[in-house]
Tab-separated table of C-alpha atoms and ligand atoms in Angstrom:
chain	number	residue	atom	x	y	z
H	1	MET	CA	-96.686	-151.108	-4.087
H	2	LYS	CA	-98.379	-149.489	-6.485
H	3	LYS	CA	-96.924	-146.240	-8.094
H	4	ARG	CA	-98.880	-143.899	-10.358
H	5	VAL	CA	-97.635	-142.863	-13.824
H	6	PHE	CA	-99.129	-139.650	-15.451
H	7	ILE	CA	-98.600	-139.402	-19.404
H	8	LYS	CA	-99.408	-136.200	-21.419
H	9	THR	CA	-99.630	-136.572	-25.090
H	10	TYR	CA	-99.262	-134.078	-27.548
H	11	GLY	CA	-99.261	-134.320	-31.293
H	12	CYS	CA	-100.386	-137.160	-33.766
H	13	GLN	CA	-102.040	-140.858	-33.601
H	14	MET	CA	-98.737	-142.361	-33.265
H	15	ASN	CA	-98.142	-140.382	-30.062
H	16	VAL	CA	-101.388	-141.536	-28.907
H	17	TYR	CA	-100.366	-145.041	-29.675
H	18	ASP	CA	-96.864	-144.747	-28.235
H	19	SER	CA	-98.349	-143.578	-24.768
H	20	SER	CA	-100.825	-146.282	-24.481
H	21	ARG	CA	-97.371	-148.580	-25.187
H	22	MET	CA	-95.255	-146.732	-22.605
H	23	ALA	CA	-97.849	-147.485	-19.770
H	24	ASP	CA	-97.809	-151.309	-21.120
H	25	CYS	CA	-93.912	-151.154	-20.357
H	26	LEU	CA	-94.316	-149.961	-17.287
H	27	SER	CA	-97.003	-151.700	-15.752
H	28	PRO	CA	-94.697	-154.771	-14.910
H	29	LEU	CA	-92.818	-152.296	-12.461
H	30	GLY	CA	-96.161	-151.722	-10.904
H	31	PHE	CA	-97.369	-148.448	-12.598
H	32	VAL	CA	-100.956	-147.816	-12.941
H	33	GLU	CA	-101.825	-144.621	-14.979
H	34	ALA	CA	-103.407	-141.769	-13.049
H	35	GLN	CA	-105.575	-139.208	-14.772
H	36	THR	CA	-103.820	-135.961	-13.244
H	37	PRO	CA	-99.866	-135.007	-12.801
H	38	GLN	CA	-100.899	-134.245	-8.913
H	39	GLY	CA	-98.678	-136.930	-6.315
H	40	ALA	CA	-97.717	-138.864	-9.717
H	41	ASP	CA	-94.451	-140.762	-9.136
H	42	LEU	CA	-93.622	-140.354	-12.647
H	43	VAL	CA	-94.683	-137.979	-15.298
H	44	ILE	CA	-94.081	-138.689	-18.942
H	45	LEU	CA	-94.642	-135.790	-21.493
H	46	ASN	CA	-95.062	-137.649	-25.024
H	47	THR	CA	-94.211	-134.399	-27.287
H	48	CYS	CA	-94.547	-132.938	-30.302
H	49	HIS	CA	-92.118	-131.103	-32.629
H	50	ILE	CA	-94.462	-130.286	-35.976
H	51	ARG	CA	-94.933	-126.814	-35.644
H	52	GLU	CA	-93.193	-124.165	-33.283
H	53	LYS	CA	-96.502	-123.690	-31.117
H	54	ALA	CA	-96.655	-127.635	-30.455
H	55	ALA	CA	-93.100	-127.693	-29.264
H	56	GLU	CA	-93.441	-124.526	-27.070
H	57	LYS	CA	-96.297	-126.169	-25.084
H	58	VAL	CA	-93.716	-128.586	-23.620
H	59	PHE	CA	-91.591	-125.902	-22.030
H	60	SER	CA	-94.699	-124.164	-20.313
H	61	GLU	CA	-95.824	-127.814	-19.097
H	62	LEU	CA	-92.440	-128.159	-17.420
H	63	GLY	CA	-93.012	-124.884	-15.489
H	64	HIS	CA	-95.959	-126.345	-13.978
H	65	LEU	CA	-94.270	-129.792	-13.374
H	66	ARG	CA	-91.246	-128.229	-11.649
H	67	ALA	CA	-93.280	-126.846	-8.950
H	68	LEU	CA	-95.300	-129.939	-8.454
H	69	LYS	CA	-91.948	-131.950	-8.368
H	70	GLU	CA	-90.574	-129.419	-5.618
H	71	ALA	CA	-93.766	-129.573	-3.485
H	72	LYS	CA	-93.706	-133.236	-3.549
H	73	GLY	CA	-89.674	-133.045	-2.605
H	74	ARG	CA	-90.660	-130.986	0.718
H	75	ARG	CA	-93.092	-133.545	1.472
H	76	GLY	CA	-90.248	-136.007	1.775
H	77	GLY	CA	-91.431	-137.994	-1.638
H	78	GLU	CA	-90.224	-138.025	-5.431
H	79	MET	CA	-91.572	-137.061	-8.482
H	80	LEU	CA	-89.708	-138.392	-11.882
H	81	ILE	CA	-89.925	-136.409	-14.814
H	82	ALA	CA	-89.967	-137.814	-18.218
H	83	VAL	CA	-89.901	-136.174	-21.792
H	84	GLY	CA	-90.533	-138.164	-24.529
H	85	GLY	CA	-91.607	-137.870	-28.400
H	86	CYS	CA	-90.302	-136.033	-31.055
H	87	VAL	CA	-89.299	-132.595	-29.100
H	88	ALA	CA	-86.911	-135.107	-27.116
H	89	GLN	CA	-85.325	-136.495	-29.927
H	90	ALA	CA	-84.961	-133.277	-31.252
H	91	GLU	CA	-83.482	-131.295	-28.701
H	92	GLY	CA	-82.578	-133.676	-26.380
H	93	ALA	CA	-79.295	-132.501	-24.795
H	94	GLU	CA	-80.729	-128.601	-24.992
H	95	LEU	CA	-84.020	-129.719	-23.268
H	96	LEU	CA	-81.526	-130.957	-20.198
H	97	ARG	CA	-79.744	-127.664	-20.302
H	98	ARG	CA	-82.852	-125.569	-20.329
H	99	ALA	CA	-84.953	-127.941	-17.649
H	100	PRO	CA	-82.315	-129.254	-15.700
H	101	PHE	CA	-85.063	-130.825	-13.092
H	102	VAL	CA	-86.063	-133.232	-15.819
H	103	ASP	CA	-84.677	-136.510	-15.035
H	104	ILE	CA	-85.233	-138.746	-18.191
H	105	VAL	CA	-85.427	-137.316	-21.714
H	106	PHE	CA	-85.966	-140.463	-24.405
H	107	GLY	CA	-86.637	-140.710	-28.277
H	108	PRO	CA	-89.778	-142.141	-29.801
H	109	GLN	CA	-87.668	-145.277	-31.214
H	110	SER	CA	-86.158	-146.131	-27.404
H	111	TYR	CA	-89.281	-146.371	-25.516
H	112	HIS	CA	-88.634	-149.896	-24.780
H	113	ARG	CA	-85.718	-148.951	-22.533
H	114	LEU	CA	-88.106	-147.005	-20.172
H	115	PRO	CA	-88.002	-149.703	-17.308
H	116	GLU	CA	-84.282	-149.589	-17.232
H	117	LEU	CA	-84.381	-145.610	-17.477
H	118	VAL	CA	-87.037	-145.122	-14.681
H	119	ALA	CA	-84.620	-147.444	-12.657
H	120	ARG	CA	-81.145	-145.755	-13.382
H	121	ALA	CA	-83.279	-142.191	-12.584
H	122	ALA	CA	-84.504	-143.368	-9.482
H	123	ARG	CA	-81.372	-144.324	-8.087
H	124	LYS	CA	-80.284	-140.582	-8.251
H	125	THR	CA	-77.219	-140.553	-10.741
H	126	GLY	CA	-77.614	-136.733	-10.459
H	127	GLU	CA	-77.476	-135.784	-14.357
H	128	GLY	CA	-80.500	-136.165	-16.395
H	129	LEU	CA	-80.554	-139.423	-18.374
H	130	LEU	CA	-80.384	-138.934	-22.223
H	131	GLU	CA	-81.806	-141.635	-24.568
H	132	THR	CA	-82.494	-140.379	-27.835
H	133	SER	CA	-80.376	-142.889	-30.128
H	134	PHE	CA	-81.912	-144.928	-32.638
H	135	PRO	CA	-81.366	-148.086	-31.886
H	136	ALA	CA	-80.663	-151.030	-34.695
H	137	GLU	CA	-83.434	-153.226	-32.614
H	138	PRO	CA	-86.761	-152.283	-33.360
H	139	LYS	CA	-88.575	-151.390	-30.099
H	140	PHE	CA	-91.682	-153.558	-31.285
H	141	ASP	CA	-89.493	-156.658	-30.752
H	142	PHE	CA	-89.115	-155.342	-27.068
H	143	LEU	CA	-92.584	-154.283	-25.981
H	144	PRO	CA	-95.011	-156.330	-23.816
H	145	ALA	CA	-98.497	-157.422	-25.647
H	146	PRO	CA	-100.737	-154.534	-25.336
H	147	GLY	CA	-103.158	-154.188	-22.526
H	148	ALA	CA	-106.484	-155.702	-22.693
H	149	SER	CA	-108.661	-152.414	-22.724
H	150	ALA	CA	-107.613	-150.414	-25.654
H	151	GLY	CA	-111.098	-149.612	-26.384
H	152	VAL	CA	-113.877	-149.912	-29.189
H	153	SER	CA	-111.274	-148.003	-31.543
H	154	ALA	CA	-108.073	-149.126	-31.309
H	155	LEU	CA	-104.852	-147.878	-33.163
H	156	LEU	CA	-102.051	-149.946	-34.360
H	157	SER	CA	-98.831	-148.988	-35.588
H	158	VAL	CA	-97.830	-150.562	-38.652
H	159	GLN	CA	-94.827	-148.310	-40.071
H	160	GLU	CA	-92.802	-145.514	-38.967
H	161	GLY	CA	-90.514	-142.754	-39.685
H	162	CYS	CA	-90.325	-141.525	-43.024
H	163	ASP	CA	-87.447	-141.207	-45.958
H	164	LYS	CA	-89.473	-138.278	-47.970
H	165	PHE	CA	-87.978	-135.324	-46.491
H	166	CYS	CA	-90.330	-133.045	-47.741
H	167	SER	CA	-88.433	-129.356	-47.057
H	168	PHE	CA	-90.728	-128.211	-44.147
H	169	CYS	CA	-91.032	-131.423	-41.996
H	170	VAL	CA	-89.266	-132.483	-38.990
H	171	VAL	CA	-90.329	-135.943	-38.858
H	172	PRO	CA	-87.816	-137.603	-40.980
H	173	TYR	CA	-85.480	-136.366	-38.199
H	174	THR	CA	-87.380	-137.027	-34.994
H	175	ARG	CA	-88.875	-140.862	-36.192
H	176	GLY	CA	-85.903	-141.746	-38.351
H	177	ALA	CA	-85.825	-143.792	-41.112
H	178	GLU	CA	-88.900	-145.638	-42.540
H	179	PHE	CA	-89.702	-148.912	-40.853
H	180	SER	CA	-92.399	-151.373	-41.324
H	181	ARG	CA	-93.476	-154.264	-38.854
H	182	PRO	CA	-93.484	-157.930	-40.173
H	183	ALA	CA	-97.048	-158.768	-41.246
H	184	GLY	CA	-97.110	-161.567	-38.458
H	185	GLN	CA	-96.718	-159.125	-35.648
H	186	VAL	CA	-99.238	-156.670	-36.795
H	187	LEU	CA	-101.626	-159.540	-37.444
H	188	ALA	CA	-101.183	-160.692	-33.841
H	189	GLU	CA	-101.809	-157.528	-32.013
H	190	ALA	CA	-104.629	-156.889	-34.277
H	191	ARG	CA	-106.213	-160.178	-33.157
H	192	ARG	CA	-105.654	-159.416	-29.757
H	193	LEU	CA	-107.178	-156.138	-29.870
H	194	VAL	CA	-110.226	-157.324	-31.363
H	195	ALA	CA	-110.579	-160.349	-28.740
H	196	GLY	CA	-109.876	-157.314	-26.354
H	197	GLY	CA	-113.268	-155.422	-27.801
H	198	ALA	CA	-111.960	-153.414	-30.313
H	199	ARG	CA	-114.461	-153.186	-33.298
H	200	GLU	CA	-112.329	-150.674	-35.267
H	201	ILE	CA	-108.936	-150.649	-35.986
H	202	THR	CA	-106.777	-147.717	-37.605
H	203	LEU	CA	-103.230	-148.778	-38.789
H	204	LEU	CA	-100.819	-146.045	-38.463
H	205	GLY	CA	-97.827	-144.888	-39.891
H	206	GLN	CA	-96.002	-141.460	-40.813
H	207	ASN	CA	-96.043	-142.655	-44.319
H	208	VAL	CA	-98.533	-145.786	-43.862
H	209	ASN	CA	-99.021	-146.475	-47.388
H	210	ALA	CA	-95.519	-146.842	-47.792
H	211	TYR	CA	-95.713	-149.898	-45.963
H	212	HIS	CA	-93.642	-152.975	-47.098
H	213	GLY	CA	-93.595	-155.522	-44.321
H	214	LYS	CA	-92.107	-159.232	-44.271
H	215	ALA	CA	-95.302	-161.488	-45.141
H	216	PRO	CA	-95.997	-164.424	-43.065
H	217	GLN	CA	-95.151	-166.926	-46.000
H	218	GLY	CA	-92.200	-164.837	-46.730
H	219	GLY	CA	-91.601	-162.169	-49.383
H	220	GLU	CA	-93.122	-158.664	-48.714
H	221	TRP	CA	-97.032	-157.296	-48.235
H	222	ARG	CA	-97.716	-153.668	-49.310
H	223	LEU	CA	-100.592	-151.807	-47.255
H	224	GLY	CA	-103.399	-153.238	-49.720
H	225	GLU	CA	-102.214	-156.975	-48.692
H	226	LEU	CA	-101.785	-155.982	-45.140
H	227	LEU	CA	-105.383	-154.506	-45.010
H	228	ARG	CA	-107.031	-157.511	-46.734
H	229	ALA	CA	-105.365	-159.906	-44.083
H	230	VAL	CA	-106.525	-157.637	-41.220
H	231	SER	CA	-110.094	-157.530	-42.371
H	232	GLU	CA	-110.360	-161.443	-42.530
H	233	ILE	CA	-110.030	-160.926	-38.464
H	234	LYS	CA	-113.573	-162.004	-37.206
H	235	GLY	CA	-115.291	-159.599	-35.276
H	236	LEU	CA	-113.437	-156.694	-36.402
H	237	GLU	CA	-115.834	-154.529	-38.409
H	238	ARG	CA	-114.328	-151.315	-39.213
H	239	LEU	CA	-110.618	-150.725	-40.673
H	240	ARG	CA	-108.926	-147.813	-41.532
H	241	TYR	CA	-105.196	-146.625	-42.444
H	242	THR	CA	-103.688	-143.037	-41.753
H	243	THR	CA	-101.479	-141.274	-42.902
H	244	SER	CA	-101.036	-141.787	-46.362
H	245	HIS	CA	-98.740	-140.189	-49.005
H	246	PRO	CA	-100.324	-139.634	-52.519
H	247	ARG	CA	-97.043	-141.080	-54.035
H	248	GLU	CA	-97.537	-144.256	-52.318
H	249	VAL	CA	-101.021	-145.002	-53.625
H	250	ASP	CA	-100.434	-148.329	-55.420
H	251	ARG	CA	-102.935	-150.969	-57.127
H	252	SER	CA	-103.144	-153.136	-54.272
H	253	LEU	CA	-104.366	-150.212	-52.186
H	254	ILE	CA	-107.146	-148.917	-54.652
H	255	ALA	CA	-108.167	-152.612	-55.167
H	256	ALA	CA	-108.541	-153.002	-51.120
H	257	HIS	CA	-111.186	-149.677	-51.177
H	258	ARG	CA	-112.600	-151.774	-53.768
H	259	ASP	CA	-112.546	-154.938	-52.594
H	260	LEU	CA	-113.218	-154.871	-48.510
H	261	PRO	CA	-116.514	-153.845	-47.376
H	262	LYS	CA	-114.701	-153.483	-43.792
H	263	LEU	CA	-112.368	-150.973	-45.234
H	264	MET	CA	-114.157	-147.625	-44.231
H	265	PRO	CA	-114.656	-145.152	-47.217
H	266	HIS	CA	-112.553	-142.261	-45.940
H	267	LEU	CA	-109.239	-141.370	-46.941
H	268	HIS	CA	-106.918	-138.777	-45.123
H	269	LEU	CA	-104.752	-137.805	-48.133
H	270	PRO	CA	-102.626	-134.959	-47.459
H	271	ALA	CA	-102.421	-132.487	-50.386
H	272	GLN	CA	-100.630	-129.532	-48.586
H	273	THR	CA	-101.043	-127.069	-51.597
H	274	GLY	CA	-102.886	-127.233	-55.312
H	275	SER	CA	-99.830	-125.299	-56.526
H	276	ASP	CA	-97.249	-127.292	-58.753
H	277	ARG	CA	-94.437	-124.945	-58.421
H	278	VAL	CA	-95.103	-125.052	-54.415
H	279	LEU	CA	-95.128	-128.844	-54.618
H	280	ALA	CA	-91.819	-128.658	-56.108
H	281	LEU	CA	-90.496	-126.353	-53.428
H	282	MET	CA	-91.726	-128.566	-50.694
H	283	ASN	CA	-90.128	-131.595	-52.121
H	284	ARG	CA	-93.351	-133.243	-52.421
H	285	ARG	CA	-92.124	-135.341	-55.593
H	286	HIS	CA	-95.895	-135.222	-56.876
H	287	SER	CA	-98.061	-132.627	-58.940
H	288	ALA	CA	-101.435	-131.354	-58.323
H	289	ASP	CA	-102.836	-133.068	-61.662
H	290	ASP	CA	-101.114	-136.775	-60.108
H	291	TYR	CA	-103.350	-136.189	-56.838
H	292	ARG	CA	-106.339	-135.320	-59.066
H	293	ARG	CA	-105.592	-138.830	-60.803
H	294	ILE	CA	-105.313	-140.538	-57.610
H	295	VAL	CA	-108.708	-139.210	-56.652
H	296	ASP	CA	-110.218	-139.912	-59.727
H	297	ARG	CA	-109.110	-143.661	-59.285
H	298	LEU	CA	-110.087	-144.122	-55.891
H	299	ARG	CA	-113.332	-142.683	-56.295
H	300	GLU	CA	-114.047	-145.035	-59.216
H	301	ALA	CA	-113.100	-148.086	-56.857
H	302	ARG	CA	-115.438	-146.827	-54.181
H	303	ALA	CA	-117.973	-144.087	-55.154
H	304	ASP	CA	-118.569	-143.081	-51.629
H	305	LEU	CA	-115.182	-142.628	-50.759
H	306	ALA	CA	-114.646	-139.011	-48.660
H	307	LEU	CA	-111.879	-137.232	-48.533
H	308	SER	CA	-109.770	-135.365	-45.675
H	309	SER	CA	-106.723	-133.556	-46.009
H	310	ASP	CA	-103.989	-131.314	-44.672
H	311	PHE	CA	-102.896	-127.952	-46.062
H	312	ILE	CA	-99.696	-125.525	-45.302
H	313	VAL	CA	-100.319	-121.995	-46.264
H	314	GLY	CA	-97.533	-119.467	-46.422
H	315	PHE	CA	-94.956	-121.640	-47.678
H	316	PRO	CA	-91.592	-119.969	-48.273
H	317	GLY	CA	-92.281	-118.506	-52.021
H	318	GLU	CA	-95.862	-119.037	-51.866
H	319	GLU	CA	-97.213	-115.978	-54.171
H	320	GLU	CA	-100.837	-114.994	-54.671
H	321	GLU	CA	-101.328	-117.072	-57.527
H	322	ASP	CA	-99.848	-120.175	-55.805
H	323	PHE	CA	-102.455	-119.815	-53.128
H	324	ALA	CA	-105.435	-119.174	-55.778
H	325	ALA	CA	-104.247	-122.432	-56.995
H	326	THR	CA	-104.749	-123.941	-53.526
H	327	LEU	CA	-108.457	-122.761	-53.262
H	328	ALA	CA	-109.483	-123.538	-56.926
H	329	PHE	CA	-108.016	-127.420	-55.924
H	330	VAL	CA	-110.030	-127.502	-52.680
H	331	LYS	CA	-113.419	-126.360	-54.721
H	332	GLU	CA	-112.614	-128.740	-57.376
H	333	ILE	CA	-111.432	-132.056	-55.165
H	334	GLY	CA	-114.149	-131.115	-52.676
H	335	PHE	CA	-113.274	-132.571	-49.149
H	336	ALA	CA	-115.524	-133.381	-46.267
H	337	GLN	CA	-112.765	-132.216	-44.058
H	338	ALA	CA	-109.218	-130.760	-43.882
H	339	PHE	CA	-106.429	-129.236	-41.635
H	340	SER	CA	-104.680	-126.188	-42.526
H	341	PHE	CA	-101.598	-124.623	-41.042
H	342	LYS	CA	-99.706	-121.439	-41.250
H	343	TYR	CA	-96.090	-122.488	-42.423
H	344	SER	CA	-93.901	-122.430	-39.378
H	345	PRO	CA	-89.840	-122.653	-39.912
H	346	ARG	CA	-88.579	-125.861	-37.966
H	347	PRO	CA	-84.770	-125.749	-36.990
H	348	GLY	CA	-83.158	-127.847	-39.392
H	349	THR	CA	-85.041	-128.133	-42.246
H	350	PRO	CA	-84.516	-126.896	-45.672
H	351	ALA	CA	-87.499	-124.659	-45.879
H	352	ALA	CA	-86.812	-122.794	-42.569
H	353	ALA	CA	-83.575	-121.150	-44.094
H	354	ALA	CA	-84.949	-120.345	-47.712
H	355	PRO	CA	-85.530	-116.953	-48.896
H	356	ARG	CA	-88.713	-115.035	-49.315
H	357	GLN	CA	-90.422	-116.277	-46.475
H	358	VAL	CA	-94.003	-114.938	-46.163
H	359	PRO	CA	-95.256	-112.233	-43.799
H	360	GLU	CA	-97.180	-112.935	-40.874
H	361	PRO	CA	-100.424	-110.920	-42.068
H	362	GLN	CA	-100.475	-112.766	-45.214
H	363	LYS	CA	-100.010	-116.129	-43.607
H	364	ALA	CA	-102.907	-114.941	-41.487
H	365	GLU	CA	-104.756	-113.622	-44.181
H	366	ARG	CA	-104.426	-117.109	-46.609
H	367	LEU	CA	-105.001	-119.301	-43.646
H	368	ALA	CA	-108.745	-117.337	-42.842
H	369	ALA	CA	-109.568	-117.457	-46.359
H	370	LEU	CA	-108.861	-121.116	-46.894
H	371	GLN	CA	-110.265	-122.226	-43.520
H	372	ALA	CA	-113.653	-120.346	-44.603
H	373	LEU	CA	-113.886	-122.386	-47.740
H	374	ILE	CA	-112.713	-125.848	-45.974
H	375	ALA	CA	-116.008	-124.734	-43.241
H	376	ARG	CA	-118.335	-124.742	-46.041
H	377	GLN	CA	-117.285	-128.157	-47.908
H	378	GLN	CA	-117.461	-129.718	-44.301
H	379	CYS	CA	-120.671	-128.175	-43.538
H	380	ALA	CA	-122.477	-129.024	-46.605
H	381	PHE	CA	-120.854	-132.636	-46.568
H	382	ASN	CA	-122.339	-132.847	-43.050
H	383	GLN	CA	-125.806	-131.322	-44.033
H	384	SER	CA	-125.986	-133.879	-46.879
H	385	PHE	CA	-126.600	-136.734	-44.311
H	386	LEU	CA	-129.614	-134.858	-42.593
H	387	GLY	CA	-132.836	-137.245	-42.716
H	388	ARG	CA	-130.735	-140.543	-43.628
H	389	VAL	CA	-129.649	-143.469	-41.543
H	390	LEU	CA	-125.930	-143.898	-41.017
H	391	PRO	CA	-124.411	-147.029	-39.272
H	392	VAL	CA	-122.400	-145.380	-36.383
H	393	LEU	CA	-119.719	-147.010	-34.004
H	394	LEU	CA	-121.031	-145.889	-30.523
H	395	GLU	CA	-117.781	-145.441	-28.804
H	396	LYS	CA	-118.066	-143.189	-25.481
H	397	PRO	CA	-120.125	-141.608	-23.255
H	398	GLY	CA	-121.648	-138.346	-25.107
H	399	ARG	CA	-121.718	-134.756	-23.526
H	400	ARG	CA	-125.301	-134.953	-22.090
H	401	GLY	CA	-126.721	-137.945	-19.985
H	402	GLY	CA	-128.722	-140.485	-22.326
H	403	GLN	CA	-126.482	-140.085	-25.011
H	404	LEU	CA	-123.633	-141.858	-26.502
H	405	LEU	CA	-120.620	-140.726	-28.814
H	406	GLY	CA	-120.248	-142.388	-32.138
H	407	LYS	CA	-118.481	-142.378	-35.546
H	408	SER	CA	-119.991	-142.583	-39.273
H	409	ALA	CA	-117.872	-144.390	-41.643
H	410	TYR	CA	-116.606	-141.001	-42.801
H	411	LEU	CA	-115.242	-140.378	-39.313
H	412	GLN	CA	-117.682	-137.748	-38.342
H	413	ASN	CA	-118.785	-137.574	-34.478
H	414	VAL	CA	-122.230	-138.265	-34.107
H	415	HIS	CA	-124.180	-137.705	-30.857
H	416	VAL	CA	-126.756	-140.227	-30.549
H	417	THR	CA	-129.499	-140.700	-28.195
H	418	ALA	CA	-128.856	-144.053	-26.576
H	419	ALA	CA	-128.672	-146.038	-23.554
H	420	ALA	CA	-125.161	-146.382	-21.931
H	421	GLU	CA	-125.668	-150.345	-22.625
H	422	ARG	CA	-125.536	-149.708	-26.559
H	423	ARG	CA	-121.893	-148.736	-26.207
H	424	GLY	CA	-119.665	-150.694	-28.760
H	425	GLU	CA	-122.410	-151.503	-31.213
H	426	ILE	CA	-122.646	-149.960	-34.687
H	427	ALA	CA	-126.112	-149.046	-34.860
H	428	PRO	CA	-128.114	-147.073	-37.312
H	429	VAL	CA	-128.833	-143.709	-36.471
H	430	LEU	CA	-131.253	-141.604	-38.141
H	431	ILE	CA	-129.591	-138.157	-38.626
H	432	ARG	CA	-131.695	-134.868	-37.603
H	433	GLU	CA	-129.113	-132.408	-36.779
H	434	ALA	CA	-125.974	-131.480	-38.812
H	435	GLY	CA	-123.311	-128.981	-37.915
H	436	LEU	CA	-119.646	-127.891	-38.588
H	437	LYS	CA	-118.131	-130.586	-36.259
H	438	SER	CA	-120.764	-132.832	-35.665
H	439	LEU	CA	-124.139	-134.679	-36.530
H	440	GLY	CA	-126.776	-135.533	-34.061
H	441	GLY	CA	-129.708	-138.427	-34.231
H	442	ALA	CA	-131.398	-140.915	-32.633
H	443	LEU	CA	-131.299	-144.973	-32.710
H	444	PHE	CA	-133.347	-146.144	-35.715
H	445	ASP	CA	-133.850	-149.882	-35.173
H	446	ARG	CA	-136.074	-152.379	-33.242
H	447	ALA	CA	-134.454	-152.381	-29.808
H	448	SER	CA	-134.814	-148.782	-29.902
H	449	ALA	CA	-138.638	-148.751	-30.944
A	501	LIG	N1	-96.882	-137.922	-43.005
A	501	LIG	C1	-97.876	-137.147	-43.189
A	501	LIG	C2	-97.917	-135.637	-42.439
A	501	LIG	C3	-97.555	-135.751	-41.156
A	501	LIG	S1	-97.530	-134.080	-40.285
A	501	LIG	C4	-97.900	-136.602	-44.688
A	501	LIG	O1	-96.889	-136.620	-45.399
A	501	LIG	O2	-98.721	-136.335	-45.237
A	501	LIG	C5	-98.923	-133.953	-39.879
A	501	LIG	C6	-98.985	-132.329	-40.936
A	501	LIG	O3	-98.739	-131.303	-40.230
A	501	LIG	C7	-98.569	-132.266	-42.569
A	501	LIG	O4	-99.535	-132.837	-43.484
A	501	LIG	C8	-98.658	-130.875	-42.660
A	501	LIG	O5	-99.644	-130.475	-43.345
A	501	LIG	C9	-98.131	-130.339	-41.148
A	501	LIG	N2	-97.164	-129.864	-41.111
A	501	LIG	C10	-96.054	-130.479	-41.272
A	501	LIG	N3	-94.594	-129.485	-40.832
A	501	LIG	C11	-95.298	-128.232	-41.040
A	501	LIG	C12	-94.555	-126.929	-40.748
A	501	LIG	N4	-93.458	-126.829	-40.777
A	501	LIG	N5	-95.456	-126.046	-40.828
A	501	LIG	C13	-96.694	-126.220	-40.940
A	501	LIG	N6	-97.209	-127.343	-41.036
A	501	LIG	C14	-96.491	-128.432	-41.161
A	502	LIG	FE1	-93.020	-135.193	-43.075
A	502	LIG	FE2	-92.976	-135.476	-45.819
A	502	LIG	FE3	-92.503	-137.551	-44.401
A	502	LIG	FE4	-95.138	-136.406	-44.088
A	502	LIG	S1	-94.076	-137.325	-46.009
A	502	LIG	S2	-93.713	-136.814	-42.650
A	502	LIG	S3	-94.767	-134.592	-44.481
A	502	LIG	S4	-91.256	-135.552	-44.536
A	503	LIG	FE1	-95.884	-134.489	-33.912
A	503	LIG	FE2	-93.749	-136.783	-33.800
A	503	LIG	FE3	-96.178	-137.169	-34.757
A	503	LIG	S1	-93.502	-134.357	-34.494
A	503	LIG	S2	-96.751	-135.053	-35.638
A	503	LIG	S3	-95.605	-136.205	-32.703
A	503	LIG	S4	-94.764	-137.885	-35.549
């Protein structure tokens, strides 16, 4: 009998990848994915712990699920509730105490054990099950091959975990130590995705450019070498990777940007701040000048490279002059897009216990100023494409009839007037509209004339 699983995903792209692999794990047990939690046999929350707000969402969602579970119970049915991801890893036992109606809590490195956990939970042992160990065996060796319907644009985890211990960040604690999948395994998964219709693949890792996986013929490959091998797969048209750390941009990676036409001219390279003093407090172990030099070398290798980044404002000890350095840095580098966040103290991280926490109103003021500057840059970047023809990967149905939503090489969303059957193509689009968040245009080729 078919059973229904609803998976809700929070956080980064790695969680999006993990959620789809959880579904792959459960499919041999007869689970099919549901679009809503109503009436589901199993609900999984794949959670994020990066900032307080992200973690809080889990508890409010659990409140709703409890009501659904009880309602189903009254009708004689059963709904299992499982919490996975980074909140589960960080707060495991505490989570079961606060929400005793949760049946399973499992960490990001142990979801290959879901089938067994679900079977045990269904036997009603009473207590919620907790599986947050970091298993010695990598989960990737136990996951079934990814499902066939990965979509036109697919994600592929190649590296996990983090050994960097930036003083604000929970990831080294929630994801564990750095691990790289063997290149042969990555290539096999990439080929399968392309055979299933993927035109674009994004290689994922918390520190993706710290990749150092076993090479197929022995020895080790860094990310540059892995990108080179993946880009040789016939039928694959676009290749990306995220998220990178400035300390790990090596010569082979820069060469990949120079040599591989399929490697898209866009790079997400988190800077966090433009102040050397704050970079040191953050334990980022690079300076603002190191970042500038990397950008220069990348732009030399690929002149049309666009950059995006992450910034934190209000890190403990950040003074007005540090923040001014961040604004100057953003103006100087020029970003096509960037995320910025107020510093959020996370339990167990060194910065949370640091003196001189920045008061909330100052954080809010700095965030608004930085976001206004970034928005101006993003708008100018988008408007620079007005009247130009861009290749756009037509990914999914658009917001209006007769439209498809696509992505430019620079990761801009493009609303394209195009027939539904053009989905999956990379087509030339004449850009006629440019706003803060997206571009708009129409197909510009013979097929559309
Ligand atoms: N591995 C990536 C970042 C992963 S987390 C890197 O090293 O760059 C994504 C972003 O969340 C970070 O770049 C940072 O800007 C932000 N972030 C992480 N911890 C945070 C915290 N405690 N408060 C606010 N923002 C945070
Ligand atoms: Fe977090 Fe720093 Fe590791 Fe990125 S490099 S995941 S910010 S500890
Ligand atoms: Fe969040 Fe974990 Fe990703 S904390 S950002 S889901 S690695």
